[in-house]
């Protein structure tokens, strides 16, 4: 863990107390909530759960047989009902739910009633295709309203969605479909990104060739004549054709609190990605409350989370949390630098966005582009900002505060994971005094701690592993089809505690400072990619004998991907092959996983038991002196590699 880095952070003496407006009228402004929740966590969550709409109330709040949790047992509810029907019954029915902008500049505004109607219709379409409660539906789309509509349609009938980020390759898509044995795939004829067209349908066709569980493919028309998509008779259907005669009403399924809501794949240390399983009541409660309290969502807010729905942030802060709160949201299809680098600020001004949420990697990119782009627009509608996905450095925090927030928007640096469902270490704008680059303190009712190797709590001022010591409603329930992996990954390192995989330190005031992953998972622009996945993709190439991949500090991305490969004997180590290998990884996993740097190594440094010593590769890449090499099978290997690296 980078211990020296945190010392610098902790010298960060600037503090930002909550502004008066938030202190007075923030959705959460009672500092007594923490004590109350700690005394009786179940009572606390049960009280909050009354804000949801239940078809039948629960009989029991929690059954905890560590690590197996069940919340709100016996309760019946429906997520789309909570996000749509309950607003449609009020004056919110004609309120804008989604203000959408396509990358080429086209616009669509959907009211709550519009979304509700489309969701009902698509729910009926899915039923017509044979989708039943519990069946899995894979969604592979760009940022178009149909993605959100399809997700709500799934939960309306009790089907489980599995969203696959539109930037993933055909092979990644196929792996995820197969793991979930999805019956239906919803995709598009293409999507716009930086002026070019993402061939969604072509990738989908390729994926479905090796995904026999798929019976039907529904295709959203987005790019029309610009697409080269072809339709396969009997299997493929146009979204708009199926929707044309779909009935307008679909009775929402009365779901059990613990019925599965969705699964979302995330990278782990080893092997294939894990399907993280979330359930109905707990997830809905967590995301409703976190959006209400952390982002202070009010009736007249215009919220914009600039994440992709393909990641958990988009699930929690676009599709579910804001809609459960009934706010108006902005949704954008494309790239932030299209047609120019002021696109996002132009949109903030145009739609009067009041709350803006993005990732540190984006903020660092904006910093690099220069202040003239935000300065060209009136951003005075903004009142609150968010950051998520990786540690934000103090420079980026201050830049965001000054150039986007104009010094009057509190910044919510929210720590959480696909697995946790919503922010668990986070400020609240009406309560928390902010320190730049600290995610501050745990959510009420959540017990977070920092422990040493033995699992003992580390006193304030010290660092170690971040753990959670008590169940919370929106926690993952298991790994899809792999309960052993759930136990092994999260609950075995420290028995009785949830191991997050992150290092952290706490200062004397009890503020948490996140230090990044302690396992072999990289955080590239806020996306989790395991070193294993990239290594497997490289080794898959016929020229590669072996590969070792590490994350390396990167100014913009947080971490960049650095690969070391040894080649099959007889293959020449040419610059053309470097490009080919990088492209190969992009094809196998997706462009996000393309190595930034790739070096040839005659051999890779290994322990006697054959484990690649990534730590040494990291030292080489960081230009550090080599640490202990005594466990190496052949110490000269790494010395040679270091020499070679420094020459390049
Ligand atoms: C929401 C999300 C989870 C990993 C997590 C951390 C890192 C996320 C922060 C952060 C420092 C933050 N889900 N992380 N937020 N690190 N400060 N505010 O990103 O499953 O994709 O990734 O991201 O390492 O374990 S995720």
PDB file of C-alpha atoms and ligand atoms in Angstrom, residues 266 312-313 387-391 413-419 500 502 514 517 523 526 528, ligand 1:
ATOM      1  CA  UNK A 266     -17.642  -7.426 -12.067  1.00  0.00           C
ATOM      2  CA  UNK A 312     -23.251  -0.237 -11.224  1.00  0.00           C
ATOM      3  CA  UNK A 313     -23.128   3.551 -10.846  1.00  0.00           C
ATOM      4  CA  UNK A 387     -17.427  11.830  -7.404  1.00  0.00           C
ATOM      5  CA  UNK A 388     -17.227   8.032  -7.560  1.00  0.00           C
ATOM      6  CA  UNK A 389     -15.147   5.150  -8.825  1.00  0.00           C
ATOM      7  CA  UNK A 390     -11.671   5.635  -7.423  1.00  0.00           C
ATOM      8  CA  UNK A 391      -9.747   7.790  -5.015  1.00  0.00           C
ATOM      9  CA  UNK A 413     -16.907  11.694  -2.697  1.00  0.00           C
ATOM     10  CA  UNK A 414     -18.795   8.414  -2.472  1.00  0.00           C
ATOM     11  CA  UNK A 415     -17.047   5.116  -1.777  1.00  0.00           C
ATOM     12  CA  UNK A 416     -18.874   1.951  -2.705  1.00  0.00           C
ATOM     13  CA  UNK A 417     -18.807  -1.130  -4.932  1.00  0.00           C
ATOM     14  CA  UNK A 418     -20.966  -3.169  -7.274  1.00  0.00           C
ATOM     15  CA  UNK A 419     -21.329  -5.477  -4.290  1.00  0.00           C
ATOM     16  CA  UNK A 500     -13.973  -5.044   0.426  1.00  0.00           C
ATOM     17  CA  UNK A 502      -9.589  -1.942  -0.594  1.00  0.00           C
ATOM     18  CA  UNK A 514      -9.268   5.165   0.513  1.00  0.00           C
ATOM     19  CA  UNK A 517      -7.299  -2.120  -4.310  1.00  0.00           C
ATOM     20  CA  UNK A 523      -9.029   0.470 -11.532  1.00  0.00           C
ATOM     21  CA  UNK A 526     -13.124   3.856 -12.607  1.00  0.00           C
ATOM     22  CA  UNK A 528     -12.587  -2.730 -12.508  1.00  0.00           C
TER      23      UNK A 528
HETATM   24  C1  LIG B   1     -19.097   2.383  -7.509  1.00  0.00           C
HETATM   25  C2  LIG B   1     -17.990   1.574  -8.115  1.00  0.00           C
HETATM   26  C3  LIG B   1     -15.448  -0.583  -6.755  1.00  0.00           C
HETATM   27  C4  LIG B   1     -14.053  -0.148  -6.403  1.00  0.00           C
HETATM   28  C5  LIG B   1     -13.841  -0.032  -4.923  1.00  0.00           C
HETATM   29  C6  LIG B   1     -12.728   0.987  -4.837  1.00  0.00           C
HETATM   30  C7  LIG B   1     -13.036   1.939  -5.966  1.00  0.00           C
HETATM   31  C8  LIG B   1     -15.097   3.408  -5.780  1.00  0.00           C
HETATM   32  C9  LIG B   1     -14.349   5.105  -4.640  1.00  0.00           C
HETATM   33  C10 LIG B   1     -13.300   4.153  -4.789  1.00  0.00           C
HETATM   34  C11 LIG B   1     -11.891   5.513  -3.559  1.00  0.00           C
HETATM   35  C12 LIG B   1     -14.075   6.314  -3.912  1.00  0.00           C
HETATM   36  N1  LIG B   1     -18.148   0.232  -8.097  1.00  0.00           N
HETATM   37  N2  LIG B   1     -13.804   3.126  -5.505  1.00  0.00           N
HETATM   38  N3  LIG B   1     -15.438   4.606  -5.271  1.00  0.00           N
HETATM   39  N4  LIG B   1     -12.076   4.366  -4.243  1.00  0.00           N
HETATM   40  N5  LIG B   1     -12.828   6.467  -3.385  1.00  0.00           N
HETATM   41  N6  LIG B   1     -14.980   7.285  -3.742  1.00  0.00           N
HETATM   42  O1  LIG B   1     -17.032   2.134  -8.588  1.00  0.00           O
HETATM   43  O2  LIG B   1     -17.521  -2.154  -8.273  1.00  0.00           O
HETATM   44  O3  LIG B   1     -17.019  -0.702 -10.132  1.00  0.00           O
HETATM   45  O4  LIG B   1     -15.674  -0.540  -8.152  1.00  0.00           O
HETATM   46  O5  LIG B   1     -13.816   1.182  -6.890  1.00  0.00           O
HETATM   47  O6  LIG B   1     -11.489   0.385  -5.084  1.00  0.00           O
HETATM   48  O7  LIG B   1     -13.496  -1.291  -4.382  1.00  0.00           O
HETATM   49  S1  LIG B   1     -17.107  -0.846  -8.718  1.00  0.00           S
END
